[in-house]
PDB file of C-alpha atoms in Angstrom:
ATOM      1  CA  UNK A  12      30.033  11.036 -16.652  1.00 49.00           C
ATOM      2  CA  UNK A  13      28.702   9.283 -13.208  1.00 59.00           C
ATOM      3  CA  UNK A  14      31.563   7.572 -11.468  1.00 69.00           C
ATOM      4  CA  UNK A  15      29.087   5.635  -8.825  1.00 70.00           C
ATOM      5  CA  UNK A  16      25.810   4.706  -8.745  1.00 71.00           C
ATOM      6  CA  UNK A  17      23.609   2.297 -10.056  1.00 73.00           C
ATOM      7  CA  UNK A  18      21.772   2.068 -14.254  1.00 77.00           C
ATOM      8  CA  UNK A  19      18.103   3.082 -13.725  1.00 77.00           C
ATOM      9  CA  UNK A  20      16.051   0.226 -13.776  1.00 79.00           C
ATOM     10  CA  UNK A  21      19.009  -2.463 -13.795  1.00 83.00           C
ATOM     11  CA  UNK A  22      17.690  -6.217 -11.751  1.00 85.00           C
ATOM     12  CA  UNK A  23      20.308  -5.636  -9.293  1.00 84.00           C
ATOM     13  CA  UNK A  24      19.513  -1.806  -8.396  1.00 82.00           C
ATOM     14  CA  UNK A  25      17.334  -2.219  -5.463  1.00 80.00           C
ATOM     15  CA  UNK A  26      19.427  -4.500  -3.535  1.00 84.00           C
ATOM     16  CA  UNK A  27      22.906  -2.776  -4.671  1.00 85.00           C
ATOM     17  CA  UNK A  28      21.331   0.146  -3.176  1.00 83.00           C
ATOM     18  CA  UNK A  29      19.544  -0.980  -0.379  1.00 83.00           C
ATOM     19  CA  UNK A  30      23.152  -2.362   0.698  1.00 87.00           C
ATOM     20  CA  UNK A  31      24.579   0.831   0.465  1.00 87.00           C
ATOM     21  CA  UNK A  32      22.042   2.315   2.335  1.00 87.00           C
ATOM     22  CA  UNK A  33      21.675  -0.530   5.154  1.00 87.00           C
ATOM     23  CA  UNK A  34      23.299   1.834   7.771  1.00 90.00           C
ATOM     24  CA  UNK A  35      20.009   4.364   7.874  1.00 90.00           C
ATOM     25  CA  UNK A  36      18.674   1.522   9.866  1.00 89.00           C
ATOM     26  CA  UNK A  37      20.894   1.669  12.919  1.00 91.00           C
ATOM     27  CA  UNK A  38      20.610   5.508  12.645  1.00 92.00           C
ATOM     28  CA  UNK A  39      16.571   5.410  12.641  1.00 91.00           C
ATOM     29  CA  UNK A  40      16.619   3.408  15.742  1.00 91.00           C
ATOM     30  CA  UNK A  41      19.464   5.126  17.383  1.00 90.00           C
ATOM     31  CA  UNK A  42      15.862   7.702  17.556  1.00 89.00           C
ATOM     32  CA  UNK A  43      13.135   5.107  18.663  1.00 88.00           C
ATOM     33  CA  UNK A  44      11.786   5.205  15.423  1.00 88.00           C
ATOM     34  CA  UNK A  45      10.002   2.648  13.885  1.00 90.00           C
ATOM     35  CA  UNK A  46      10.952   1.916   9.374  1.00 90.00           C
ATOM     36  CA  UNK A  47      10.036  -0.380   6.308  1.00 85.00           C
ATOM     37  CA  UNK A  48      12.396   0.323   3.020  1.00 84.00           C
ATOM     38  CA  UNK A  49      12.062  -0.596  -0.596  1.00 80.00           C
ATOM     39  CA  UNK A  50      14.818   0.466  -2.573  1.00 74.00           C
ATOM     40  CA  UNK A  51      14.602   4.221  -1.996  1.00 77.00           C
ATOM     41  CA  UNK A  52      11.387   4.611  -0.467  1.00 83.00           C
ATOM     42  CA  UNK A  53      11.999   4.410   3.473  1.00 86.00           C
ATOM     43  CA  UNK A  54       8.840   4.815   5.812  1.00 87.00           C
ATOM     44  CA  UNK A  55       9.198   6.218   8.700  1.00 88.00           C
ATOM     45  CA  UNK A  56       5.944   5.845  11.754  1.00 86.00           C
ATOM     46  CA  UNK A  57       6.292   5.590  15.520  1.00 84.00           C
ATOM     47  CA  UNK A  58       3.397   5.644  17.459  1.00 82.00           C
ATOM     48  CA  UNK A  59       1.952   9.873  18.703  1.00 78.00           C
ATOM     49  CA  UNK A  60      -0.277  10.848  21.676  1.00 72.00           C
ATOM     50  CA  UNK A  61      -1.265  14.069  22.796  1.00 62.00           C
ATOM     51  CA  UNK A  62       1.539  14.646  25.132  1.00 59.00           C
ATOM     52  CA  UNK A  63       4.561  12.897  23.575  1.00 60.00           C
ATOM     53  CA  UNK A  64       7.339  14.213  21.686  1.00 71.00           C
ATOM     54  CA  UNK A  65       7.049  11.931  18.740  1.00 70.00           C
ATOM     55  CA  UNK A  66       6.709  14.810  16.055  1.00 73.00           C
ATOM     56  CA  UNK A  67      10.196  16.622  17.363  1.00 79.00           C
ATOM     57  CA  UNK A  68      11.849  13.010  17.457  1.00 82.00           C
ATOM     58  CA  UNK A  69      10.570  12.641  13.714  1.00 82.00           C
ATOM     59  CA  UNK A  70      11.988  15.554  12.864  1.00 82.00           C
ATOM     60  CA  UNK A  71      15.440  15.133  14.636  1.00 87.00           C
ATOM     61  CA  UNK A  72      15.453  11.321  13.145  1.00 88.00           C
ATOM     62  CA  UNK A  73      15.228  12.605   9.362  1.00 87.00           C
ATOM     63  CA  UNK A  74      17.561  16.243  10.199  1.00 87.00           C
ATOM     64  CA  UNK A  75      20.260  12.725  11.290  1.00 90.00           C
ATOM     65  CA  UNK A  76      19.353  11.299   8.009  1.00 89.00           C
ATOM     66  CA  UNK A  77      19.418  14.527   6.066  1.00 89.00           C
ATOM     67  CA  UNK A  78      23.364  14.517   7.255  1.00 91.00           C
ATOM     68  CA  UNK A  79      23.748  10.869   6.883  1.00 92.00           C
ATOM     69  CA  UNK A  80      22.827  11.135   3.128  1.00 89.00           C
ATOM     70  CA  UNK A  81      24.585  14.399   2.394  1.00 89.00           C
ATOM     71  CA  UNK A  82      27.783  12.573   3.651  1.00 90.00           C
ATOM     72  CA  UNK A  83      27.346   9.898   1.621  1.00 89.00           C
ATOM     73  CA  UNK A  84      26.845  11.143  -1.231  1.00 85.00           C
ATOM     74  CA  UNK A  85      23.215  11.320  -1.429  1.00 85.00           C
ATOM     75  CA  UNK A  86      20.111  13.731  -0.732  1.00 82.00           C
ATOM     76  CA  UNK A  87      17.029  13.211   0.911  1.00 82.00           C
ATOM     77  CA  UNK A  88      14.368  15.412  -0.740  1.00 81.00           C
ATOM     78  CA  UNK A  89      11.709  17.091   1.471  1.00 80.00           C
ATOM     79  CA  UNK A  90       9.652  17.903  -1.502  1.00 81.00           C
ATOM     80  CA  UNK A  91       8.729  14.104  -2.174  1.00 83.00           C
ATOM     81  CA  UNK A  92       7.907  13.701   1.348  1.00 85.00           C
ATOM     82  CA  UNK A  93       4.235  13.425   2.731  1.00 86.00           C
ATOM     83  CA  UNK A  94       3.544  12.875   6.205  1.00 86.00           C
ATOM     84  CA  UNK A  95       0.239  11.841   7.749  1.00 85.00           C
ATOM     85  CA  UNK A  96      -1.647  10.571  11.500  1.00 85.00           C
ATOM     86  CA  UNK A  97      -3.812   7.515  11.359  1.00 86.00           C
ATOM     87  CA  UNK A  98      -6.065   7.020  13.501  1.00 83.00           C
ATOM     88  CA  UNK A  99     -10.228   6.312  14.716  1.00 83.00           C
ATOM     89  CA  UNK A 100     -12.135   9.555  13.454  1.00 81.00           C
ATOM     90  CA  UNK A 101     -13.145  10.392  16.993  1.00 81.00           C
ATOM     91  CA  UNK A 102      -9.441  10.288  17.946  1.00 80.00           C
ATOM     92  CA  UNK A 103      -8.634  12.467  14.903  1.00 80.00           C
ATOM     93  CA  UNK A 104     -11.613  14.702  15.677  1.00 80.00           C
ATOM     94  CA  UNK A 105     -10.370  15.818  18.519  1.00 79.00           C
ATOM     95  CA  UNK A 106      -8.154  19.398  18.586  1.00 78.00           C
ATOM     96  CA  UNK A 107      -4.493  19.634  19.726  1.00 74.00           C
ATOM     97  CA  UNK A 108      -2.854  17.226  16.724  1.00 78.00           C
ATOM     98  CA  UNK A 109       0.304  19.370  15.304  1.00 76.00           C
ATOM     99  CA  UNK A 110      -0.524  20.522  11.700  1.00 78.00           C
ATOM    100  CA  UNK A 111       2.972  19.515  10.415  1.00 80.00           C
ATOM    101  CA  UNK A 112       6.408  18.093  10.615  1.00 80.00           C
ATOM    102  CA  UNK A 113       9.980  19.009   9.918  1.00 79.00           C
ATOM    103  CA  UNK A 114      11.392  16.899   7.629  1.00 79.00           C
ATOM    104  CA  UNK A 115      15.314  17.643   6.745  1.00 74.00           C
ATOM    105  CA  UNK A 116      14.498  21.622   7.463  1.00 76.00           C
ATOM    106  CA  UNK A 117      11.201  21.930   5.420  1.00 82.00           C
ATOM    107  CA  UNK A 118       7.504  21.839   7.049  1.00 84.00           C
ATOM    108  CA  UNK A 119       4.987  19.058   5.715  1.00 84.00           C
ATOM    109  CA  UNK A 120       1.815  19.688   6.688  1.00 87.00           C
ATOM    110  CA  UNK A 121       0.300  16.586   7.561  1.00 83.00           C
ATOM    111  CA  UNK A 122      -2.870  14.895   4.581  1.00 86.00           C
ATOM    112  CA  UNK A 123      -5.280  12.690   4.971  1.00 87.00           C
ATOM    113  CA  UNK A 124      -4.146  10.264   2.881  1.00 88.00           C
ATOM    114  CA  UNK A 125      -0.591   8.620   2.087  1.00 87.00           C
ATOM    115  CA  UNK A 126       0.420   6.373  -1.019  1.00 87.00           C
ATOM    116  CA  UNK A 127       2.735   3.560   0.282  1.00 85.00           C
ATOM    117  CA  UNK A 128       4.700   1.372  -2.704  1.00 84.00           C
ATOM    118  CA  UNK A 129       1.367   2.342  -5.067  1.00 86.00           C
ATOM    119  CA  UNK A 130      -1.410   1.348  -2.020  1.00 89.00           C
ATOM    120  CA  UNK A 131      -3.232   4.579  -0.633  1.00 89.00           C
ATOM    121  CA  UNK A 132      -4.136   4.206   3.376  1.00 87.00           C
ATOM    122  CA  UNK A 133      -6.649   7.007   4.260  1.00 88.00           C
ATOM    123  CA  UNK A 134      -6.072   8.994   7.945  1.00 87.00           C
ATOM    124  CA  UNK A 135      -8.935   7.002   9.534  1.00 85.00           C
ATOM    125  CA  UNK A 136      -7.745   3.557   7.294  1.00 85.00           C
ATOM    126  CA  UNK A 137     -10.853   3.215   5.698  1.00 87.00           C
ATOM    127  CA  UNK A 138     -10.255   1.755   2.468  1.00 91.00           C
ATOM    128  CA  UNK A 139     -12.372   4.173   0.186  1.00 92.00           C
ATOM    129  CA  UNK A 140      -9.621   5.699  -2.062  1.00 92.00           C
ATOM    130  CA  UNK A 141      -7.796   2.494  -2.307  1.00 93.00           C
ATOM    131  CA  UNK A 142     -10.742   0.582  -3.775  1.00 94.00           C
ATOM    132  CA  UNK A 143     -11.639   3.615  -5.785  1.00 94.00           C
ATOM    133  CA  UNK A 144      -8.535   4.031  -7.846  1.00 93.00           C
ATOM    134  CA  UNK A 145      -8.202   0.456  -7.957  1.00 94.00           C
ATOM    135  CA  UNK A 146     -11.537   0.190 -10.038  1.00 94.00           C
ATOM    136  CA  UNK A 147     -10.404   3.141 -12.168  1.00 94.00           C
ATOM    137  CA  UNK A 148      -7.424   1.484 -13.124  1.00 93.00           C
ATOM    138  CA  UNK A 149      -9.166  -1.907 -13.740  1.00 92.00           C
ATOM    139  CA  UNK A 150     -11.872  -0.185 -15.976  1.00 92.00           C
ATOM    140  CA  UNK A 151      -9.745   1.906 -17.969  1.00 92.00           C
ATOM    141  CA  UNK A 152      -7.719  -1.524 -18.824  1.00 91.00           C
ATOM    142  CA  UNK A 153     -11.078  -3.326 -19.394  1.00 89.00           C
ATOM    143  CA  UNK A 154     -11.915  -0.516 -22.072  1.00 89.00           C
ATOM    144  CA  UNK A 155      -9.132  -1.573 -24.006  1.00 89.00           C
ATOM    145  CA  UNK A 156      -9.522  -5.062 -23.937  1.00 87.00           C
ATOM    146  CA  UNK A 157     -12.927  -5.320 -24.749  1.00 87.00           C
ATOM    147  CA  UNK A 158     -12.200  -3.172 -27.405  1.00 88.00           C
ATOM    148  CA  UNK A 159      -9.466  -5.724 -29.043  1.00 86.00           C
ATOM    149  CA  UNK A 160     -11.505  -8.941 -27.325  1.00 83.00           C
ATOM    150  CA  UNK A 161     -13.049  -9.912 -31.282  1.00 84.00           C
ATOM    151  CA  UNK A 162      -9.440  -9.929 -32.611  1.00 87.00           C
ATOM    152  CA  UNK A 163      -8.299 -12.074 -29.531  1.00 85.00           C
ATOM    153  CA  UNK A 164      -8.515 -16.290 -29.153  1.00 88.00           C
ATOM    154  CA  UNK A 165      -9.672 -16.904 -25.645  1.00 82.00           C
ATOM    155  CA  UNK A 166      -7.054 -18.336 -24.243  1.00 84.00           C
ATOM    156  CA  UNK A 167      -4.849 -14.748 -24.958  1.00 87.00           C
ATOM    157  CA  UNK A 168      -7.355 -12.648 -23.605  1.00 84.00           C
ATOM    158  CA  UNK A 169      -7.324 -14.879 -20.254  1.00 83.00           C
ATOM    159  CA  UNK A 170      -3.728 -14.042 -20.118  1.00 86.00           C
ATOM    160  CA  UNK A 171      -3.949 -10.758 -20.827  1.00 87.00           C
ATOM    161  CA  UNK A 172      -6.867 -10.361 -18.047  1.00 85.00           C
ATOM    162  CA  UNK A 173      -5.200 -12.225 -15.603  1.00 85.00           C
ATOM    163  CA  UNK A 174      -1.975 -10.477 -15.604  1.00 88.00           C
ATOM    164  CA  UNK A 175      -3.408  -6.618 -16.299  1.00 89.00           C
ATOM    165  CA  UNK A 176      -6.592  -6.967 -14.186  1.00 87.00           C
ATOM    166  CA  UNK A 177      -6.300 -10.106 -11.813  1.00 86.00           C
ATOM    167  CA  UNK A 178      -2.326  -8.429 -10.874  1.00 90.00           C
ATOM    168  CA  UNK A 179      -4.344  -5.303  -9.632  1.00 92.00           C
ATOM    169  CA  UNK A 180      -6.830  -7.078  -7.719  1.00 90.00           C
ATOM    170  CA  UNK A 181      -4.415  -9.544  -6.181  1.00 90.00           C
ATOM    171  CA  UNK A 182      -1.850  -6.229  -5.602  1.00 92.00           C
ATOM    172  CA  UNK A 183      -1.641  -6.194  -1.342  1.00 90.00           C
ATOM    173  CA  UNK A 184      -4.696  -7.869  -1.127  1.00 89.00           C
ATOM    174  CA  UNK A 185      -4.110  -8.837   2.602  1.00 91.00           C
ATOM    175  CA  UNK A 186      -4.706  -5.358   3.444  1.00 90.00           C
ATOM    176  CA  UNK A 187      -8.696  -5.711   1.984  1.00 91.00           C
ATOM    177  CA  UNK A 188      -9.197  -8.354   5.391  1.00 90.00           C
ATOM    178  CA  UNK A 189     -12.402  -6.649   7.689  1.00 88.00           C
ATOM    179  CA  UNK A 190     -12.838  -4.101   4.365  1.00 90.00           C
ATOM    180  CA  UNK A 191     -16.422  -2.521   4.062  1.00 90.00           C
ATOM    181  CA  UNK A 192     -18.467  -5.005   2.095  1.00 93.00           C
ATOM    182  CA  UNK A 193     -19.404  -2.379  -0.270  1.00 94.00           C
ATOM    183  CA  UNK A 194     -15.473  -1.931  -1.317  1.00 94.00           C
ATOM    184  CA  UNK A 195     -15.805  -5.945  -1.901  1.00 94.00           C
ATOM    185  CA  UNK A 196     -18.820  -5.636  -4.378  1.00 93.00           C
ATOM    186  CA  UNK A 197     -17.338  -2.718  -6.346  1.00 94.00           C
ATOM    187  CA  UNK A 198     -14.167  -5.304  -6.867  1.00 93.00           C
ATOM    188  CA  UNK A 199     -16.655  -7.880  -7.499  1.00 89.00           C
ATOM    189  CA  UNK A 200     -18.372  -6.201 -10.004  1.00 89.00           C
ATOM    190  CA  UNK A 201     -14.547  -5.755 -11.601  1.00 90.00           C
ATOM    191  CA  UNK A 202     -14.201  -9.322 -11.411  1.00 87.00           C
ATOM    192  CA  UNK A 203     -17.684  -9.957 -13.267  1.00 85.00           C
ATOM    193  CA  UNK A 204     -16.887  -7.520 -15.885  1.00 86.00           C
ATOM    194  CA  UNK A 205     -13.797  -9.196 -16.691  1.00 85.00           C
ATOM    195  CA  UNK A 206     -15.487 -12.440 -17.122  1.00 83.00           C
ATOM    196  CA  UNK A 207     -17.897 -11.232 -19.512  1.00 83.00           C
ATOM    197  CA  UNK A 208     -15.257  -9.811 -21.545  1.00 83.00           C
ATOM    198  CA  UNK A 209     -13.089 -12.661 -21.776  1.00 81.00           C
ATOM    199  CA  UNK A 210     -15.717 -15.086 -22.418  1.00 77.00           C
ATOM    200  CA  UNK A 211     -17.838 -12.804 -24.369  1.00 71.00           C
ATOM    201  CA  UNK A 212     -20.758 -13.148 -23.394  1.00 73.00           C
ATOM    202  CA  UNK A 213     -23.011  -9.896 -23.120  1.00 68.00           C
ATOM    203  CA  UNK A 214     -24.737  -8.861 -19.839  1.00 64.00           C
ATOM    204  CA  UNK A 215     -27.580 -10.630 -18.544  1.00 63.00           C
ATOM    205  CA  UNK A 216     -27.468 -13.478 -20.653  1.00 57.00           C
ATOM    206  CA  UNK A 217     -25.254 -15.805 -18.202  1.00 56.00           C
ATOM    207  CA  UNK A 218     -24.755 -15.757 -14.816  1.00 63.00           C
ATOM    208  CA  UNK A 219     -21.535 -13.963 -13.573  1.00 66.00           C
ATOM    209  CA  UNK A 220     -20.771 -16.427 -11.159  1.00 66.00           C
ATOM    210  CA  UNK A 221     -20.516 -19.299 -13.817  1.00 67.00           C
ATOM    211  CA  UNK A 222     -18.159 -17.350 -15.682  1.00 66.00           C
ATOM    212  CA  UNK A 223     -16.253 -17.129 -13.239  1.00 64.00           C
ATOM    213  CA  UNK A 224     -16.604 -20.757 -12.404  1.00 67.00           C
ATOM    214  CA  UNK A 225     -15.252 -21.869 -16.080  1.00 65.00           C
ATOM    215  CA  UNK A 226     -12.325 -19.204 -16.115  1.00 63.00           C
ATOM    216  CA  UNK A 227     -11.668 -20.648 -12.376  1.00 67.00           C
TER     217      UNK A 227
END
């Protein structure tokens, strides 16, 4: 039986353990690096050019950590680690970018994509994937709801809309600000959808917009 730690799930979790692990911040900086935590998820970034040594002072900030949480009880796993540059695709395109980084004694070799607290930035922060498996999740949702909408009074299936699709739509929404307008229709279209569902009304017989108008 544990002696320490924290129930899975429990309210007070995160912050119990975010207060146990408050010191990692001191130690991250100690290195010049920059961090955002939830809970167990840290982020590491600092900024990288050509001729710095931001790579090697990654990879001596996590070996620091690696010690930090092995002394404490703790383990910091390489293998649910993903590292990434971000960047303009002309500055990407161009050769000399290291292929990897050490993180707690294990090469990562560095993807084109990175999925932050459930939000997925691509390498040149275009949007694309984001918006992508943001629709995928909204449609497969959609599926089931229209599916149940005939056994549903409208007021429930507003609720139910609102808080399985409208939650993903609103989800980090800041992030969607100077977004390719084509990203905006495809969530658009979501939005439309939803209102047709909800106030059952099949296509092409009302006008999306005043759907949307009387769901507000």
């Amino acid at each position: 039986m544990s002696i320490c730690g924290v129930p899975q799930g429990s309210v007070l979790g995160p912050l119990l353990f975010y207060i146990y692990v408050s010191p990692v911040g001191r130690l991250i900086r100690h290195f010049n690096v920059d961090f955002y935590q939830y809970a167990d998820d840290i982020t590491l970034y600092t900024a990288i050019t050509f001729d710095s040594q931001a790579s090697n002072q990654l990879s001596r900030c996590t070996a620091a950590l690696q010690l930090w949480f092995w002394s404490n009880g703790l383990l910091l796993n390489p293998d649910k680690s993903v590292a990434a540059i971000f960047g303009t695709n002309q500055c990407l395109s161009r050769p000399g970018w290291p292929s990897h980084v050490n993180i707690a004694g294990a090469d990562i070799f560095l993807d084109n994509k990175l999925k932050i607290l459930g939000v997925t930035f691509h390498s040149s922060m275009k949007l694309d994937l984001q918006v992508a498996a943001t629709v995928r999740s909204c449609n497969y949702h959609l599926q089931a709801l229209r599916s149940l909408r005939n056994s549903l009074p409208r007021d429930i299936a507003v609720n139910i809309a609102c808080s399985i699709i409208g939650s993903r739509l609103d989800y980090c929404n800041v992030i969607y600000f100077g977004m390719a307008e084509a990203n905006f229709h495809k969530l658009q279209r979501i939005k439309n959808r939803v209102a047709r569902i909800v106030c059952d009304v099949p296509r092409r017989q009302q006008h999306s917009a005043d759907l949307l108008r009387q769901l507000h």
